Coordinates of C-alpha atoms in Angstrom, one line a residue:
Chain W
X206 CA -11.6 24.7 -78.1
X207 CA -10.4 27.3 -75.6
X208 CA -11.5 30.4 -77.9
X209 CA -14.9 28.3 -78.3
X210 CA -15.5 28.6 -74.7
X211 CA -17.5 26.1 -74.5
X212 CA -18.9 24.8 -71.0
X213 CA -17.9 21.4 -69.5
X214 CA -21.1 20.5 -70.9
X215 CA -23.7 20.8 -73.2
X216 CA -26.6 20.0 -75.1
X217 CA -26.3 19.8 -78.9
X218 CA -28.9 22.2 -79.5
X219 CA -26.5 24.4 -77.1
X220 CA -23.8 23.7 -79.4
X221 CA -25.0 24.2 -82.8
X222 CA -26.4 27.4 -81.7
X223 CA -23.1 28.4 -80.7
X224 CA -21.8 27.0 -84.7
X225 CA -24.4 29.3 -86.2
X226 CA -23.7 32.9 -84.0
X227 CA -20.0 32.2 -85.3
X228 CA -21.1 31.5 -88.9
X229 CA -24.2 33.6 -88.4
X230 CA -26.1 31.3 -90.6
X231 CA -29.0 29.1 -89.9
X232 CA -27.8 25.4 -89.6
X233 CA -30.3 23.2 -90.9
X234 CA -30.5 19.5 -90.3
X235 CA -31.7 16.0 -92.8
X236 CA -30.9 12.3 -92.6
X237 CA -30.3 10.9 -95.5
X238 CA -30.3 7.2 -96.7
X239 CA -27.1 5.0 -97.2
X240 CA -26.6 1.6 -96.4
X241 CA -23.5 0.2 -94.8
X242 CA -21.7 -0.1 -97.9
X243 CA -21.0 3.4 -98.0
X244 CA -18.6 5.3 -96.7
X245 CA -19.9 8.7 -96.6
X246 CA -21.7 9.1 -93.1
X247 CA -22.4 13.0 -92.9
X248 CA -21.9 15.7 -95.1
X249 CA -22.3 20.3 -95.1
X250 CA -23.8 22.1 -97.7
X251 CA -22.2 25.3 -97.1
X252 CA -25.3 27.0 -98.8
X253 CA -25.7 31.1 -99.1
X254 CA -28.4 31.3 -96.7
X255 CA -27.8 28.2 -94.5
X256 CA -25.2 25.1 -94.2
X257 CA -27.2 22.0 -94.4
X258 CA -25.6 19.2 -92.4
X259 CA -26.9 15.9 -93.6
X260 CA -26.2 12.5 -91.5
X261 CA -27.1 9.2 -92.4
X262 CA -30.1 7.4 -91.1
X263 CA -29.1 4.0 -90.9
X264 CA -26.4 5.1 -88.2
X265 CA -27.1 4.7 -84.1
X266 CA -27.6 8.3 -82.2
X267 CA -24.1 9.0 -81.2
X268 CA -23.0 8.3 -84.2
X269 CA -25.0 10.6 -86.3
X270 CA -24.7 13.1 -83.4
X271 CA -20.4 12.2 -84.1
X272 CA -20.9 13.3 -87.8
X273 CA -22.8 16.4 -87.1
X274 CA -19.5 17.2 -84.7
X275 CA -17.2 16.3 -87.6
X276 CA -19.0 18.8 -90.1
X277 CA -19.4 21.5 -87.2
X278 CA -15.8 21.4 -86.9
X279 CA -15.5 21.8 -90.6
X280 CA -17.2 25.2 -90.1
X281 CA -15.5 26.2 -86.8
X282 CA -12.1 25.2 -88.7
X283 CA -13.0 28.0 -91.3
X284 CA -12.9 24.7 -94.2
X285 CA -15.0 24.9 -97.0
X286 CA -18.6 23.0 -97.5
X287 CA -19.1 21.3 -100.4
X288 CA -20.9 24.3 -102.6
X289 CA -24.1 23.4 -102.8
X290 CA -24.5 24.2 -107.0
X291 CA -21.7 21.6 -106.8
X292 CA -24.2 18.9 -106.1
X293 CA -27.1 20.2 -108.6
X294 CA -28.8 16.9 -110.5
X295 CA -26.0 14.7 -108.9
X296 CA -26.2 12.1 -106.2
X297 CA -24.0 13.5 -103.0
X298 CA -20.7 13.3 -104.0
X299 CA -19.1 15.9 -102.1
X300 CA -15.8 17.1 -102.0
X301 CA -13.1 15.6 -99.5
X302 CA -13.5 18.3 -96.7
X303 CA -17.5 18.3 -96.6
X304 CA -17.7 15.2 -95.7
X305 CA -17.1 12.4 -93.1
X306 CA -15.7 9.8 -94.2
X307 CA -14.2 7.0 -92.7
X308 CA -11.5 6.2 -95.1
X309 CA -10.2 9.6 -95.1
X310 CA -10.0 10.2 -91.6
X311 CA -6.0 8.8 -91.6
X312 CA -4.6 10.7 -94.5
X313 CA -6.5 14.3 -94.9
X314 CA -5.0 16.8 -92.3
X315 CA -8.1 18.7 -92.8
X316 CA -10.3 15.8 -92.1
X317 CA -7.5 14.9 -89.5
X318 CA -8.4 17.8 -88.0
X319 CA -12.5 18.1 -87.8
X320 CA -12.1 14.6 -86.4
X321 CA -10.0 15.9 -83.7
X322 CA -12.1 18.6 -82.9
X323 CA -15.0 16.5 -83.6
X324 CA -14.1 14.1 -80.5
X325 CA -13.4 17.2 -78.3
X326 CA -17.1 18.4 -78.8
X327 CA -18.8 14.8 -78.9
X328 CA -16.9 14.2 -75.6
X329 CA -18.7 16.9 -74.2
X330 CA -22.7 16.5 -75.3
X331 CA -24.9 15.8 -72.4
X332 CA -25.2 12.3 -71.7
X333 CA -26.9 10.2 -69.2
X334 CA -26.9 12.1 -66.4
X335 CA -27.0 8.5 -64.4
X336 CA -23.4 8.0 -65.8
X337 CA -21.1 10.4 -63.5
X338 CA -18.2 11.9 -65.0
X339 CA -16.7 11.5 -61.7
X340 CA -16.0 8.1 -59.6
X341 CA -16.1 8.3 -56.2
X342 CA -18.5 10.8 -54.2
X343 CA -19.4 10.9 -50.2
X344 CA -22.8 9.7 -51.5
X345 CA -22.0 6.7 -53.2
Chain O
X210 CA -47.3 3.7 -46.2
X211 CA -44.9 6.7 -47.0
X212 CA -42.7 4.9 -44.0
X213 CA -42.6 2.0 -45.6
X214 CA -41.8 3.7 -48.9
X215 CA -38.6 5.1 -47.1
X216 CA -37.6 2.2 -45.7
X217 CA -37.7 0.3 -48.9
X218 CA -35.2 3.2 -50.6
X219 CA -32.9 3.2 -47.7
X220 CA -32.7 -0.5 -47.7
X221 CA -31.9 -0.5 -51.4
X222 CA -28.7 2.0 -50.5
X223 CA -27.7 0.1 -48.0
X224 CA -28.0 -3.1 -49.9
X225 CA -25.7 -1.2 -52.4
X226 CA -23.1 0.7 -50.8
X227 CA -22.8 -1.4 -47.7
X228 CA -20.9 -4.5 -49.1
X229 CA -17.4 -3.3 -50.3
X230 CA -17.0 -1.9 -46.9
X231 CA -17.8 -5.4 -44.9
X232 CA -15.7 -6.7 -47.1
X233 CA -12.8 -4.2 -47.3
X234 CA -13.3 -3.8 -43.1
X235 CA -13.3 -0.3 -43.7
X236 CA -16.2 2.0 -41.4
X237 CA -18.7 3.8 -43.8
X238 CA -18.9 7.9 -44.3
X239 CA -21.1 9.5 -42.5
X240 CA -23.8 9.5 -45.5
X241 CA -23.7 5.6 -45.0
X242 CA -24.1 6.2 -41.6
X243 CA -27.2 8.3 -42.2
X244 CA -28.7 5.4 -43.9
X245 CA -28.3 2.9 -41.2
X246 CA -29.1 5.0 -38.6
X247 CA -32.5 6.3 -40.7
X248 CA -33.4 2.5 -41.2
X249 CA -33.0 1.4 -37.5
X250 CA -35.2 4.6 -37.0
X251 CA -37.8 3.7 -39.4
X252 CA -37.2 -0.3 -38.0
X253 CA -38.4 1.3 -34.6
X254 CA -41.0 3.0 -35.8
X255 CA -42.6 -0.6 -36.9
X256 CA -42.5 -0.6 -40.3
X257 CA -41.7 -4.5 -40.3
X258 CA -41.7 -5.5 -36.6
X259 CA -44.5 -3.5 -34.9
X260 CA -43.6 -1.0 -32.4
X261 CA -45.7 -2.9 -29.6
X262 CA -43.4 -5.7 -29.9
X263 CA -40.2 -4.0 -30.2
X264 CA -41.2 -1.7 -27.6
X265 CA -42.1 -4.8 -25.4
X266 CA -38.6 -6.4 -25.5
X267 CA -37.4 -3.1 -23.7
X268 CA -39.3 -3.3 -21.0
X269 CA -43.2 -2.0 -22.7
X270 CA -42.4 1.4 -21.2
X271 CA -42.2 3.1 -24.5
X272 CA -38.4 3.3 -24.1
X273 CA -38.7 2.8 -28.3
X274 CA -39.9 6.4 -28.7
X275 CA -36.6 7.5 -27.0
X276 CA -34.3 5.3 -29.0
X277 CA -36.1 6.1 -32.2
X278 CA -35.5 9.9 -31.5
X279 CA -32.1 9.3 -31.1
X280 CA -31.8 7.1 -34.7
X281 CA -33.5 10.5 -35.7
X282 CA -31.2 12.7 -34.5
X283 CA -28.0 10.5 -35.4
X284 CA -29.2 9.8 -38.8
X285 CA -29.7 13.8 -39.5
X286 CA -26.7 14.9 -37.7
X287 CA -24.4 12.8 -39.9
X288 CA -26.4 13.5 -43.0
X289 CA -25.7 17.5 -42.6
X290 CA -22.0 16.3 -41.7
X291 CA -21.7 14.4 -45.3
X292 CA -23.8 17.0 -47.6
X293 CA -20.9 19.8 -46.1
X294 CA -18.5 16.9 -46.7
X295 CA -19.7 16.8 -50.0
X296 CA -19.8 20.6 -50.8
X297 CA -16.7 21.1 -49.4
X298 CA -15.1 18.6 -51.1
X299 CA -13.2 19.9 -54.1
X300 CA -13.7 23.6 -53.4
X301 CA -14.4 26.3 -51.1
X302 CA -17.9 28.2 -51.4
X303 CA -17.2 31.7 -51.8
X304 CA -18.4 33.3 -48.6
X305 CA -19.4 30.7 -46.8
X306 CA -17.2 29.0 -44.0
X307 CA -17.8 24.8 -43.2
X308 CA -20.2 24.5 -40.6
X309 CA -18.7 22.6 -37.0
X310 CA -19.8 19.3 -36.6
X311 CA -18.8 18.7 -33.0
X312 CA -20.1 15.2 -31.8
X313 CA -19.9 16.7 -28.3
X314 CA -22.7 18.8 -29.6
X315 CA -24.4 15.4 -30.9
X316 CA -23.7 13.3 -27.7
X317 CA -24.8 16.7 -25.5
X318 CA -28.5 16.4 -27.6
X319 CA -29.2 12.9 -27.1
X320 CA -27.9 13.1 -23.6
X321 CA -30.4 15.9 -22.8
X322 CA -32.9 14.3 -24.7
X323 CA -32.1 10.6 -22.8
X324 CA -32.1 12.3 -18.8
X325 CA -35.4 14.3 -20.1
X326 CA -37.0 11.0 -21.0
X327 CA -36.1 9.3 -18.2
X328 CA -37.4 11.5 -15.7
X329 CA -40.7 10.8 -15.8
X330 CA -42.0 6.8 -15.2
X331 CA -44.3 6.2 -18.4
X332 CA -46.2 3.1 -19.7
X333 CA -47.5 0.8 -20.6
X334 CA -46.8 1.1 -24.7
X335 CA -48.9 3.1 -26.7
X336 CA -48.3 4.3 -30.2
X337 CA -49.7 7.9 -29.7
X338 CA -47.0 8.9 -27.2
X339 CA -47.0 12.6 -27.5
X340 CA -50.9 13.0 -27.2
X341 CA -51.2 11.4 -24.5
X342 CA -47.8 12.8 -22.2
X343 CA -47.0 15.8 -23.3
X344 CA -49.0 17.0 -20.6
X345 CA -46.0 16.4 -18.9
X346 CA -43.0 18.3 -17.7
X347 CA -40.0 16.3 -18.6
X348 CA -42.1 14.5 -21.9
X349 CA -43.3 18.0 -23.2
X350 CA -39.2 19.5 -22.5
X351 CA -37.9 15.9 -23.7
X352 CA -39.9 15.8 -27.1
X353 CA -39.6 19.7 -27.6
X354 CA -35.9 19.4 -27.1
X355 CA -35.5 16.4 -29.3
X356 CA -37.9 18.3 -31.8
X357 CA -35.8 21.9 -31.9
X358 CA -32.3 19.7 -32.4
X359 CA -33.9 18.1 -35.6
X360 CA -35.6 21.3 -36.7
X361 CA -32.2 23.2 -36.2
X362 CA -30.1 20.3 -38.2
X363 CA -33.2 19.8 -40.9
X364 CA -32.4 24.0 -41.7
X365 CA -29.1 23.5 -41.8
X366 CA -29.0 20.5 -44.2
X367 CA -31.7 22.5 -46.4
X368 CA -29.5 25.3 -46.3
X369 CA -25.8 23.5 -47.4
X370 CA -27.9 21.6 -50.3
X371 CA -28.5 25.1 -52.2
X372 CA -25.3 25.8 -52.4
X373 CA -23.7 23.7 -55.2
X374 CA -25.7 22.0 -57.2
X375 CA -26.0 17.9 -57.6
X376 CA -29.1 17.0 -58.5
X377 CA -29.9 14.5 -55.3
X378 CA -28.8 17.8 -53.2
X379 CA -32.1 19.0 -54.4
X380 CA -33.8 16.1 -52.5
X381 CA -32.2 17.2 -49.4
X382 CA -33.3 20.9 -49.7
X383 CA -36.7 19.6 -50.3
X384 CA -37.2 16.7 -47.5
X385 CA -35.3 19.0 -44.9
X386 CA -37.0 21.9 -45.3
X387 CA -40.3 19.7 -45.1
X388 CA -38.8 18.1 -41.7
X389 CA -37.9 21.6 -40.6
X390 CA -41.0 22.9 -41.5
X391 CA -43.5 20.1 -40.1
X392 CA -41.0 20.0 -36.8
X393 CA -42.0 23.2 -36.2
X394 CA -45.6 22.6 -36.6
X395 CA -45.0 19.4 -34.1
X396 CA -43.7 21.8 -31.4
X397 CA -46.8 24.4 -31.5
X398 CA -48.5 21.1 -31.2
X399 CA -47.0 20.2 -28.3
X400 CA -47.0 23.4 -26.7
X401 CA -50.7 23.6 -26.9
X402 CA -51.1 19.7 -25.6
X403 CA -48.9 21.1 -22.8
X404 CA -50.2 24.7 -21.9
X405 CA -53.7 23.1 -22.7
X406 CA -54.2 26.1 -25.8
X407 CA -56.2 26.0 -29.2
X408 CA -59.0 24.0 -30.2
X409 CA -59.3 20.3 -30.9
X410 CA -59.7 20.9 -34.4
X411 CA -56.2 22.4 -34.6
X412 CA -54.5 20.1 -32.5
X413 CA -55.8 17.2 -35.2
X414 CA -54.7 19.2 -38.3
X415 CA -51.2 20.2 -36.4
X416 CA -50.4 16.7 -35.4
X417 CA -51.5 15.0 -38.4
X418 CA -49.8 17.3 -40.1
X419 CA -46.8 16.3 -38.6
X420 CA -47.2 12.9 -38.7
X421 CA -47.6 12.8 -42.6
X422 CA -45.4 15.5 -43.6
X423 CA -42.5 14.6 -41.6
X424 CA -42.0 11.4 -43.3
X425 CA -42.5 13.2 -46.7
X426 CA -39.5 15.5 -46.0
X427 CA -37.9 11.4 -44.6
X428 CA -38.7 10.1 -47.9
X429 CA -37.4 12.9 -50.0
X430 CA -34.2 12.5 -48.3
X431 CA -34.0 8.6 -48.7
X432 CA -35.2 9.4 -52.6
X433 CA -31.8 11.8 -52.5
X434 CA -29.5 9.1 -51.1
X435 CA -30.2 6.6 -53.9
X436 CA -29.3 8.8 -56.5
X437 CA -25.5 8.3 -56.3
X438 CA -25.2 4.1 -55.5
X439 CA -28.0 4.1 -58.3
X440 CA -25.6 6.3 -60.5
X441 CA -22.8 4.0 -59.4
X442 CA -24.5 1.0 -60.3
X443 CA -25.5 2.3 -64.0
X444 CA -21.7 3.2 -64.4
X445 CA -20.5 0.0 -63.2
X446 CA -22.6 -1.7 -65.9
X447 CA -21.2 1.1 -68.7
X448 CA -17.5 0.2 -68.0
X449 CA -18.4 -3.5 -67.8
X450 CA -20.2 -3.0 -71.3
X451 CA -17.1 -0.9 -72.4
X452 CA -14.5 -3.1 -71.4
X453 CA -16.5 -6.1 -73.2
X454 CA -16.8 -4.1 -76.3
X455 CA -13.2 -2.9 -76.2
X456 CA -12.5 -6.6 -76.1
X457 CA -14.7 -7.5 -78.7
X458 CA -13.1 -5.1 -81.5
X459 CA -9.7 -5.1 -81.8
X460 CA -9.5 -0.8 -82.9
X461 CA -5.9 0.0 -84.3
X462 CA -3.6 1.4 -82.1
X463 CA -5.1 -0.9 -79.1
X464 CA -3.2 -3.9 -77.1
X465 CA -3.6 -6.8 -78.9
X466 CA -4.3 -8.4 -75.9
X467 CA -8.3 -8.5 -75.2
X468 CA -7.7 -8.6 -71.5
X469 CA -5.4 -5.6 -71.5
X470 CA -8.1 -3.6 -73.9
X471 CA -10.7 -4.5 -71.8
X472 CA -9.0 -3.6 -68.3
X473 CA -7.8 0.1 -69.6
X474 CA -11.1 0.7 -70.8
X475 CA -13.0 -0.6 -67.5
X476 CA -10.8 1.9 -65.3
X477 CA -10.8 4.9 -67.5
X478 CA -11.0 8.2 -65.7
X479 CA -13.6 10.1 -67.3
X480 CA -15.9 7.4 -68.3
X481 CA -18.5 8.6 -70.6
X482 CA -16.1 10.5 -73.0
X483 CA -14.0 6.6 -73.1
X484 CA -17.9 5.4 -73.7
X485 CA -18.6 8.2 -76.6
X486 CA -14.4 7.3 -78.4
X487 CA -15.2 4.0 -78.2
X488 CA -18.6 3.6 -79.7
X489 CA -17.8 6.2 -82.7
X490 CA -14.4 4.1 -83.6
X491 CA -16.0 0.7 -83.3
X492 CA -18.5 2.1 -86.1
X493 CA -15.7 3.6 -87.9
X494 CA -14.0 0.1 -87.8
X495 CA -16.8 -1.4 -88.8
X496 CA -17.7 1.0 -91.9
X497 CA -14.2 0.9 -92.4
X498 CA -13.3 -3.0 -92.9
X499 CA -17.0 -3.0 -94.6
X500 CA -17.3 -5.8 -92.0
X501 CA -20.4 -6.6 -89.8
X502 CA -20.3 -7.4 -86.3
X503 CA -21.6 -10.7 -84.8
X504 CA -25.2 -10.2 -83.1
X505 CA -23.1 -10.4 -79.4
X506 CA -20.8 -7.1 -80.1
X507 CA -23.4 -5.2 -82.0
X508 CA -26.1 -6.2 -78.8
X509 CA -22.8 -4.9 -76.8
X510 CA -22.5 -1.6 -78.8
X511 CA -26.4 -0.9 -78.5
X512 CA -26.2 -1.7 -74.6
X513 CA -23.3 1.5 -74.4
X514 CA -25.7 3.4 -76.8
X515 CA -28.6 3.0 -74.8
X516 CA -27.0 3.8 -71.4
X517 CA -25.4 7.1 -72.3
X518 CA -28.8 8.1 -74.5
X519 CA -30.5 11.2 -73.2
X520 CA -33.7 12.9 -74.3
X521 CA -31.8 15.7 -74.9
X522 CA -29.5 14.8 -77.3
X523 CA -31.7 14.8 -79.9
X524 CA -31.0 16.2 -83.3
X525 CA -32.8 19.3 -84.0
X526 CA -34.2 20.2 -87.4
X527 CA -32.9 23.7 -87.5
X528 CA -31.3 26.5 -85.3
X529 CA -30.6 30.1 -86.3
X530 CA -28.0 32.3 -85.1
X531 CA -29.3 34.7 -82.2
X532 CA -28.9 37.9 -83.9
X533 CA -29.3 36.2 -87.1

C-alpha cells in the first residue's frame, strides 16, 4: 500500500487508473451472470492487450466494487490472470488466482493475499460523503 | 421568505445538536452558540412573532433593532471563533497564525453600539428604522458602527473558511463574503441617508440590496451549519444499521454474543471502512454457507448499502493507462 501511494481517498475510476499506469494496459470492465449458487464472484483475464475484470451481476454495488479490488490486487500483487486462450469455448472456469472466490479466500496465500489488499483499497473508495470518517467536529 | 428559510435550517441544528448538551449540562461550542444567537436574531427580526409586537413589550421604541444587532454581532463573532476552532483543530496552517478572539473586543462592539443607540430618544416602532433615522447623529454612527463590526467579522470568517477544505466551510466563504459584501453596500447607504448624497433611485437599489442580500449570505451560513448535525444524524443511523447487521450474522471470528457484536460495531472508529468489512463478509458468509438471509437482515444489508452509495462509485466500462 505504501509504494501505491495512494490518497486517503479515492474514487474507483481514480484507482483503476492508477492499476492500469502500473500494468500499462487498458482495464476493461463486464458483469456477468451467476446466481447465488455459485461461488465465483469476479474473475481477470489477463489478456495481451487488456485485463478484463469481470464481476457478477446479481451482486449489490460494493460488492462487485469488493471483487474488482480483489482482482486489482491480483495485478498489483504481480499474480497471474487466468490466460485468456485458457477459457476459449469453455464456460469461466478460471484458474485459482484469477478469481474471487469465497471458498478459497481461507486456504490460498495468494488469494489470502488479494483479499488483504483488496479490503485495504475497498476501505478507501469514496463513499457517502454524509458518512464522516471522523466523529466528533466543532460543527456537530 | 429567505428569513424564514434561515430560520427553519437553524431551528433544525438546534433541534439536533442542542439535546445531549441539556441533557449532559454541558454549555454548547461556540458554533452552537452561533445558532442560538442567529435564531433569537432572526426571532427579532419577526419571522414568527412580528417585530411590532416584540418591539412593543420593550417599550415600542424600537429598542428590537438594537438587540437584534447585537444577536448579529454575537452570532458572527462566535461563528468566526468556531470556523478557526475548527481549522485549527488538528493542525497548524502553514503561514497563517490563529486569529484573537478577545470577548473584550466583542463586549467593547456591542457596548459602543448600545451607548450609540441610546443616545438619541427614537419611536414609536417602525420597521424601516434606518430610512427613516439615519439622518441622525448617534443612529447613522450607531448603525455604521454596528455595520463595519459585522462587515470586519463577515471578512474574516470568509477568509478562515478557504483555508482547509470541509465542504460546509464553503457555505461560510459564500454567505460571509455576501454579508461582507452587502454590509458594505448598507453603509454607502447610510452614508448617503445621512450626508443627504445620491439619487433616490440608488438609495432604493442600495438598500434593497441590502436587505435581500444580507439574508442570502444568513442563509448560506445556516445551509453550512447543518451540514455536520445532518452528517451526524446519517452516521448515527449507519452504525445503528451496522450494529443490527453485525448482530444479525454471526461472521467467524466474532463474539458469539449478539450484544457484544453489535456494541463493537456501533462504536467503531473509522465508521465507513467497519460499514464497507462488514457488508463484503456478510455476503461472503452468505455465498459461503450457500445460505439466504431472512427478508429483515438482507433489508438491513441494503439499508448499509444504500447509505454509503455514491454516484461516484460507479463501475466504469474501461480506463487506459495515461501514457498508454
Amino acid at each position: 500500500m505504501a509504494r501505491l501511494n495512494l490518497p486517503q481517498e479515492l474514487t474507483l475510476s481514480d484507482l483503476i487508473g492508477r492499476v492500469a499506469d502500473i500494468q500499462q494496459k487498458r482495464i476493461v470492465f463486464e458483469g456477468f451472470r451467476g446466481s447465488d449458487a455459485e461461488k465465483l464472484t469476479s474473475l481477470w483475464l489477463n489478456k495481451p492487450d487488456e485485463g478484463l475484470i469481470l464481476y457478477r451481476f446479481i451482486d449489490s454495488h460494493w460488492y462487485r466494487v469488493h471483487g474488482i479490488c480483489h482482482e486489482l490486487a491480483h495485478i498489483l500483487l504481480g499474480h497471474f490472470g487466468c490466460e485468456f486462450s485458457d477459457l476459449a469455448g469453455v464456460n469461466v472456469i478460471p484458474g485459482i488466482t484469477a478469481s474471487r472466490r469465497v471458498d478459497t479466500l481461507q486456504d490460498n496465500p495468494l488469494e489470502a493475499a488479494a483479499e488483504e489488499l483488496a479490503y485495504e483499497l475497498g476501505r478507501r473508495l469514496k463513499k457517502n460523503p454524509y458518512v464522516s470518517r471522523e466523529p466528533e467536529t466543532v460543527f456537530g | 421568505m429567505i428569513d424564514l428559510f434561515s430560520f427553519a435550517v437553524l431551528g433544525l441544528v438546534l433541534t439536533l445538536r442542542l439535546p445531549p448538551y441539556v441533557s449532559s449540562r454541558t454549555l454548547p461550542g461556540p458554533a452552537l452558540w452561533s445558532v442560538i444567537f442567529g435564531v433569537l436574531a432572526l426571532l427579532a427580526r419577526g419571522v414568527v412573532i412580528p417585530a411590532p409586537l416584540l418591539d412593543a413589550v420593550l417599550g415600542g421604541v424600537n429598542y428590537l433593532h438594537l438587540v437584534r444587532n447585537l444577536l448579529v454581532v454575537a452570532a458572527v463573532w462566535c461563528l468566526r471563533r468556531a470556523v478557526a476552532d475548527e481549522i485549527f483543530r488538528s493542525s497548524k496552517t502553514p503561514g497563517y497564525t490563529r486569529p484573537r478572539h478577545r470577548l473584550a473586543a466583542l463586549f467593547g462592539l456591542m457596548a459602543a453600539v448600545s451607548i450609540l443607540f441610546t443616545l438619541t430618544a427614537t419611536g414609536p416602532t417602525t420597521e424601516t428604522f434606518i430610512p427613516q433615522y439615519a439622518h441622525l447623529d448617534a443612529i447613522w454612527a450607531y448603525a455604521s458602527t454596528y455595520m463595519v463590526g459585522v462587515a470586519l467579522m463577515a471578512a474574516d470568517v470568509g477568509r478562515l473558511s478557504r483555508w482547509r477544505f470541509r465542504s460546509y466551510l464553503g457555505f461560510f466563504t459564500v454567505g460571509a463574503s455576501i454579508m461582507c459584501v452587502s454590509s458594505i453596500v448598507e453603509l454607502g447607504y447610510m452614508w448617503m441617508i445621512h450626508f443627504d448624497q445620491g439619487t433616490d433611485w440608488e438609495r432604493q437599489l442600495s438598500y434593497w440590496f441590502f436587505q435581500i442580500f444580507f439574508y442570502v449570505g444568513i442563509a448560506s451560513i445556516a445551509i453550512g451549519l447543518s451540514v455536520r448535525p445532518v452528517d451526524t444524524t446519517w452516521s448515527v443511523r449507519l452504525r445503528i444499521a451496522c450494529a443490527q447487521l453485525a448482530a444479525a450474522v454471526p461472521l467467524p471470528k466474532a463474539s458469539s454474543n449478539l450484544f457484544a457484536r453489535g456494541w463493537t460495531v456501533f462504536w467503531s472508529k473509522d465508521l465507513q471502512s467497519r460499514a464497507y468489512d462488514l457488508l463484503i463478509q456478510t455476503r461472503d458468509f452468505e455465498i459461503l454457507n450457500e445460505i439466504s438471509f431472512p427478508p429483515k437482515t438482507r433489508a438491513l444489508a441494503r439499508l448499509v448499502e444504500r447509505i454509503l452509495t455514491t454516484a461516484e462509485a460507479e463501475i466504469p466500462k474501461e480506463i487506459a493507462p495515461k501514457n498508454g
